[in-house]
Short mmCIF file of C-alpha atoms and ligand atoms in Angstrom, two decimals:
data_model
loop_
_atom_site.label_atom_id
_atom_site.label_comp_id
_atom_site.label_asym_id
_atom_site.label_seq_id
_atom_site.Cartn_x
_atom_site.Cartn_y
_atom_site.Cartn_z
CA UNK J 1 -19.91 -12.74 -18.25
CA UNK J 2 -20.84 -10.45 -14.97
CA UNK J 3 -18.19 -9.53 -12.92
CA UNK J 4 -18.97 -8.21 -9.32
CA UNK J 5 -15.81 -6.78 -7.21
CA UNK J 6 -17.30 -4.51 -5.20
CA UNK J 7 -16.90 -0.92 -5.86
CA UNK J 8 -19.07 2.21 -4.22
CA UNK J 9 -18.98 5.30 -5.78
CA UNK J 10 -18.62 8.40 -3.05
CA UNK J 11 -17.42 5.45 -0.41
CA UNK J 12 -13.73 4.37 0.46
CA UNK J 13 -13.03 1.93 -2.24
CA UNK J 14 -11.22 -0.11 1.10
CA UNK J 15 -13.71 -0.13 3.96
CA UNK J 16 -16.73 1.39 2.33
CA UNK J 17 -17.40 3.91 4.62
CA UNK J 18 -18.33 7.39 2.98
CA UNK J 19 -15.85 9.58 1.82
CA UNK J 20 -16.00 13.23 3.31
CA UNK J 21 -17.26 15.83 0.15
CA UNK J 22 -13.87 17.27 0.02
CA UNK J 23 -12.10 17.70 -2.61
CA UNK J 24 -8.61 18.31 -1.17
CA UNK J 25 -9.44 14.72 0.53
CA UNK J 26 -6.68 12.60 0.12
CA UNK J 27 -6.26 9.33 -0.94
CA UNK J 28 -9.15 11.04 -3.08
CA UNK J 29 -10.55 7.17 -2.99
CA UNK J 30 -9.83 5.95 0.43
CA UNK J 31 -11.31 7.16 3.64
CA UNK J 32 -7.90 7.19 5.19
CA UNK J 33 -4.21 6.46 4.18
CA UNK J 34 -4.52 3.69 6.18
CA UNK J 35 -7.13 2.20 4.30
CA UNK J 36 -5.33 2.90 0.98
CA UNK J 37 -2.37 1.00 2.81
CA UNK J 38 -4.42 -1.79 3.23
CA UNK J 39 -5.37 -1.70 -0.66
CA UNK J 40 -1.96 -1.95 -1.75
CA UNK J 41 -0.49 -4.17 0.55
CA UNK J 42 -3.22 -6.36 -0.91
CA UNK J 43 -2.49 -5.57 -4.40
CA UNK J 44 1.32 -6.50 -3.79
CA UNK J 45 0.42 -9.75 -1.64
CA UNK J 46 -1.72 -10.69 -4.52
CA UNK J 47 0.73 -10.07 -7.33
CA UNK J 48 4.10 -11.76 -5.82
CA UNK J 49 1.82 -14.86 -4.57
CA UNK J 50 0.73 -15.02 -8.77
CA UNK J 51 3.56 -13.81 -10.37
CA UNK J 52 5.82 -16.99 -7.74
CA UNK J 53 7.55 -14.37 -6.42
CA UNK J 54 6.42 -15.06 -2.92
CA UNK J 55 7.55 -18.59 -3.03
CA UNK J 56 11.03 -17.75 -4.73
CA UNK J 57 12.31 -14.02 -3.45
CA UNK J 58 13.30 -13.81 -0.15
CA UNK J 59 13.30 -10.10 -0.92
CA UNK J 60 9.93 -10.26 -1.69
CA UNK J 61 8.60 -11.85 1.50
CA UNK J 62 10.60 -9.86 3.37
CA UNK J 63 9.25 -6.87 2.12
CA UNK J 64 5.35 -7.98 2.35
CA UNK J 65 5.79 -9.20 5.76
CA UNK J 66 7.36 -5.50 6.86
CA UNK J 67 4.24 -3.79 5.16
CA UNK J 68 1.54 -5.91 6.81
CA UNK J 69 3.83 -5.07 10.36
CA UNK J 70 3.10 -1.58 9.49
CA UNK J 71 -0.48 -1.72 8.50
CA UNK J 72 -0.82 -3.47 12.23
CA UNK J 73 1.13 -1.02 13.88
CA UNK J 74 -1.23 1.35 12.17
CA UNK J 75 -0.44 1.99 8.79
CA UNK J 76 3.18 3.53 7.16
CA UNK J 77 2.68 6.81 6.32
CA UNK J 78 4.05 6.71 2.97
CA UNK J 79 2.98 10.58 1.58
CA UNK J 80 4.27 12.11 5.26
CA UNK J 81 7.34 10.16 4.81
CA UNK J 82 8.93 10.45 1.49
CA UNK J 83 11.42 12.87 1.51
CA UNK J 84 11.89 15.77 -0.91
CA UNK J 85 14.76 14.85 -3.35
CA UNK J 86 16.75 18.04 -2.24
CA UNK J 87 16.98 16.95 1.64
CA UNK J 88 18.04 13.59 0.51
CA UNK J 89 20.82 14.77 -1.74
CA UNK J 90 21.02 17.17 2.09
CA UNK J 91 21.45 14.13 3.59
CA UNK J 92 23.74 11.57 1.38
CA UNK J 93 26.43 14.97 1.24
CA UNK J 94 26.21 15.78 4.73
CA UNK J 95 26.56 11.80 6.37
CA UNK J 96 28.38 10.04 3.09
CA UNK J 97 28.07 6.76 4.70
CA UNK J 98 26.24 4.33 7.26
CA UNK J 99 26.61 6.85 10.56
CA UNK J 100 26.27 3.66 12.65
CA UNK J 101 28.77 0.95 11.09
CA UNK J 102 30.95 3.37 8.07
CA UNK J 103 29.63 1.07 5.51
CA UNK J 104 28.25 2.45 2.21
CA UNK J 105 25.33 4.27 3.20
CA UNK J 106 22.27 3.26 1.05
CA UNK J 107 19.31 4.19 2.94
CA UNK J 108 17.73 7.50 5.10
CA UNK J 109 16.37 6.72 7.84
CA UNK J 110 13.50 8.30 10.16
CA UNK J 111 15.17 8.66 13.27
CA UNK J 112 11.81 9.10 15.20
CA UNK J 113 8.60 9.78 14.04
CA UNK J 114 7.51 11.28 10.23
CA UNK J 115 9.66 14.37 10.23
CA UNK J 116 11.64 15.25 7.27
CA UNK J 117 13.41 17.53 9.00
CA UNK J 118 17.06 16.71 8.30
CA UNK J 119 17.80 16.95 11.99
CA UNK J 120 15.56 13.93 12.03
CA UNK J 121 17.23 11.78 8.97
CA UNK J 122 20.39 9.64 9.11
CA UNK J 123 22.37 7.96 6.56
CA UNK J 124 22.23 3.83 7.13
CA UNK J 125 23.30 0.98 4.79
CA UNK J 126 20.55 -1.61 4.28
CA UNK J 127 21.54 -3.63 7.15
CA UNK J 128 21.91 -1.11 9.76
CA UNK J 129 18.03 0.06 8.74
CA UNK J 130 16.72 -3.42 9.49
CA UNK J 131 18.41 -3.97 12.18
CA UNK J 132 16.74 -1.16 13.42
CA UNK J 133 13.37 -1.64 11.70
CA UNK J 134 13.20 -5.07 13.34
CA UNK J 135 13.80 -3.45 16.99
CA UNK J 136 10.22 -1.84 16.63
CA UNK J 137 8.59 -5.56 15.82
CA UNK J 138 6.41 -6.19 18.75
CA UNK J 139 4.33 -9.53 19.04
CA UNK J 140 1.02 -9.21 16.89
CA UNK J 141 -2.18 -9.62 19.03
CA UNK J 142 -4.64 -12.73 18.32
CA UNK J 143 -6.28 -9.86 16.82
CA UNK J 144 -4.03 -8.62 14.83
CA UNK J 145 -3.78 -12.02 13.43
CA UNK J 146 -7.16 -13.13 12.79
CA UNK J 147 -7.23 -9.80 10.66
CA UNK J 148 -4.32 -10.69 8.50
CA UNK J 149 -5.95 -14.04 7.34
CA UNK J 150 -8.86 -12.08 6.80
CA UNK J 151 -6.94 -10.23 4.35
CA UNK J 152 -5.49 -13.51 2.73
CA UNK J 153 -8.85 -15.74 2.66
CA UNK J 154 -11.33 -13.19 1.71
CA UNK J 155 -9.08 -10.55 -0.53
CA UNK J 156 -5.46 -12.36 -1.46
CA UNK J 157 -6.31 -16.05 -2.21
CA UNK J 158 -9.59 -15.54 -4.40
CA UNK J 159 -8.65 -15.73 -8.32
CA UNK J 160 -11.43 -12.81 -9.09
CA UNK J 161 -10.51 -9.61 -6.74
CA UNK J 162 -13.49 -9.27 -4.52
CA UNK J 163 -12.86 -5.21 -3.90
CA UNK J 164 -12.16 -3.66 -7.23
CA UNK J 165 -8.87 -2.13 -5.32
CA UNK J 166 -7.69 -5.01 -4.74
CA UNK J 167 -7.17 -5.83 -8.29
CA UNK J 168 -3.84 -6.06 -8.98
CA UNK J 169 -3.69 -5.60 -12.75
CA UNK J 170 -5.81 -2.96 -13.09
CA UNK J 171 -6.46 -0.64 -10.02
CA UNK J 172 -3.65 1.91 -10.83
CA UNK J 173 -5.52 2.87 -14.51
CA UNK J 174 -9.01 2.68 -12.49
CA UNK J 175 -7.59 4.87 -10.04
CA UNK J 176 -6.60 7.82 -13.01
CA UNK J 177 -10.27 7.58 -13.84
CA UNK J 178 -11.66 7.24 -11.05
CA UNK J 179 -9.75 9.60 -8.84
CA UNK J 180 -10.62 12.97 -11.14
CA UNK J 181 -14.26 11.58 -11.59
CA UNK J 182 -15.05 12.03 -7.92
CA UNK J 183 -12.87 15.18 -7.74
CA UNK J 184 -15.55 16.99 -10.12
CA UNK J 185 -18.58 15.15 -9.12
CA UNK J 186 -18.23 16.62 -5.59
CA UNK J 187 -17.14 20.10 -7.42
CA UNK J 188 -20.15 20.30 -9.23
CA UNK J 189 -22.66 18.92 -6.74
CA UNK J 190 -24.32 21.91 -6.43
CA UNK J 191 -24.46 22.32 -10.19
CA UNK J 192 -26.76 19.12 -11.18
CA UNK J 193 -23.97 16.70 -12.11
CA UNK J 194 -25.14 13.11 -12.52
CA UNK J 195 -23.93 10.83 -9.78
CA UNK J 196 -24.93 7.89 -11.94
CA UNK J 197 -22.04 8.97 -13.99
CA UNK J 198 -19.43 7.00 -12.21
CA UNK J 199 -21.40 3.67 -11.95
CA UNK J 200 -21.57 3.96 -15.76
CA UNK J 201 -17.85 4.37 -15.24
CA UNK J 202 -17.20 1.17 -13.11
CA UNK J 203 -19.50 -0.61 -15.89
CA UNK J 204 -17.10 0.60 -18.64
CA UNK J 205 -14.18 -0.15 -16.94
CA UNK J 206 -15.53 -3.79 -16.22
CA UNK J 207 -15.66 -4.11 -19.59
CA UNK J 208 -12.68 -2.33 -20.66
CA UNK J 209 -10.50 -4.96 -17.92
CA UNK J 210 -11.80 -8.03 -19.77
CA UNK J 211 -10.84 -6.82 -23.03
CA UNK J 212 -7.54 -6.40 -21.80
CA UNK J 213 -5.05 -9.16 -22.76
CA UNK J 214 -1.91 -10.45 -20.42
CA UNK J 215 -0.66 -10.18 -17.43
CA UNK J 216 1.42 -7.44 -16.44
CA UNK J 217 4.18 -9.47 -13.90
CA UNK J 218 6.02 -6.05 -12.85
CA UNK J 219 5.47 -5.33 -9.54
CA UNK J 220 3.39 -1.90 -8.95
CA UNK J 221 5.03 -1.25 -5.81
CA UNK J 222 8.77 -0.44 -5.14
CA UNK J 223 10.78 -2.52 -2.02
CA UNK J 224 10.63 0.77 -0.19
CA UNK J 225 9.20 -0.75 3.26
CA UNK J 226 12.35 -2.78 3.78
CA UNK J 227 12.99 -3.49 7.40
CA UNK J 228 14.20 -6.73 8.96
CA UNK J 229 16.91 -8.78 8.02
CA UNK J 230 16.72 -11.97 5.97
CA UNK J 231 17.57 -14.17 8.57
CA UNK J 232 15.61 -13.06 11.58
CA UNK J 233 13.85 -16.23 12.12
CA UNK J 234 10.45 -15.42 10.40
CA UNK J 235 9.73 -18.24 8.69
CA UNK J 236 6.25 -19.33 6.51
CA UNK J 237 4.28 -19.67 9.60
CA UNK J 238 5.32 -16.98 11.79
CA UNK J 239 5.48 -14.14 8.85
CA UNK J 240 2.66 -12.50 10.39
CA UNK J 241 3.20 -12.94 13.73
CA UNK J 242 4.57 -9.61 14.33
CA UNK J 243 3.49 -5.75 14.18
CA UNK J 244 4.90 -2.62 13.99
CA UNK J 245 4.70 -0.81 17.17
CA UNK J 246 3.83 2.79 16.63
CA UNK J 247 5.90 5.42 16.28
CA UNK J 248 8.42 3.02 14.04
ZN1 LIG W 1 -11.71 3.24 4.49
ZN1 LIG W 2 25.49 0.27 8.74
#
């Protein structure tokens, strides 16, 4: 049985566009964190519409439809904004609760821009966040649009990923191989290391994927890019009809 999801070694595993010959590049993979946004969102989209969590967890829509407004506002920038486990114990002590409503607070929020600066982070419970989340929604474009069911006809709906990064039950143990493969390969350029090395690699991990057995239903990504509130009003066929303005 041939398989073909596209992979290119030395190119973003995303867009396909080559990867600088860094090796402090990062996503090591992806051309941009951006594109390795797009990748995941993908993965996730892919995995709750299989796994019928799309069609039965508010949660879960809620949460896809607040990533894809990010990718369109230009991507969340997930590394820039996690916060170091010390300033968020900083911040739970210092606030204790929701510093808008007194409720239990449950979440930290950015108060502008990617700054982890505890000057910058504020104590919210879940529904003080998305209300605020949801105040940065700005109408998506036609564009904007016609690029999201791009992303669902070509790369969510197809059984077979058609971008081996999009597949959603294997990517993350491609990734470990992959990732530390490149990492060397542009190390020892210089030094007469094969390139063919890593197609050999994609072949064997073709292989090894079909060998595999089950389906792995978890899903790979945590509800971390909450946002809006249940009831907002986006229903099925206005999910998408929103972005993220910058600067969320
Ligand atoms: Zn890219
Ligand atoms: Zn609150």
């Amino acid at each position: 049985m041939t398989q073909s999801f596209r992979f290119e070694p030395d190119r973003c595993a995303n867009c396909f566009q080559p990867l600088p010959d860094d090796e402090k590049h990062k996503p090591a993979l992806f051309c941009t964190e951006l594109c390795n946004s797009i990748a995941k969102d993908v993965r996730y989209w892919r995995k709750a519409l299989r796994n019928g969590s799309l069609q039965d967890d508010a949660e879960t829509r809620l949460v896809l439809h607040t990533r894809i407004a990010h990718l369109l506002g230009g991507g969340y920038n997930a590394v820039a904004r996690t916060i170091p486990a010390g300033v968020r114990a900083f911040v739970f002590g210092r606030d204790e609760v929701c510093v808008q409503c007194g409720a239990p607070g449950q979440e930290i929020d950015h108060i502008e821009g990617d700054s982890n600066d505890p000057e910058n982070l504020q104590l919210l419970c879940t529904d003080c966040h998305r209300a605020k989340t949801a105040t940065h929604f700005v109408p998506a474009t036609e564009e904007q649009n016609a690029f999201v069911d791009r992303l669902e006809q070509e790369r969510v709906m197809p059984d077979e990923p058609s971008q081996l990064c999009d597949d959603e039950m294997f990517w993350q143990q491609v990734e470990r191989i992959l990732r530390p493969e490149r990492i060397n390969r542009i190390r020892y350029a210089a030094t007469g290391f094969n390139p063919d090395t890593s197609v050999q690699l994609v072949d064997q991990i073709r292989a090894l994927k079909y060998r595999r057995p089950g389906f792995d239903d978890s899903l790979e990504d945590d509800h971390s890019a909450r946002g809006l509130d249940d009831d907002s009003g986006y229903g099925p066929d206005s999910y998408f009809a929103k972005a993220m303005a910058r600067d969320d």
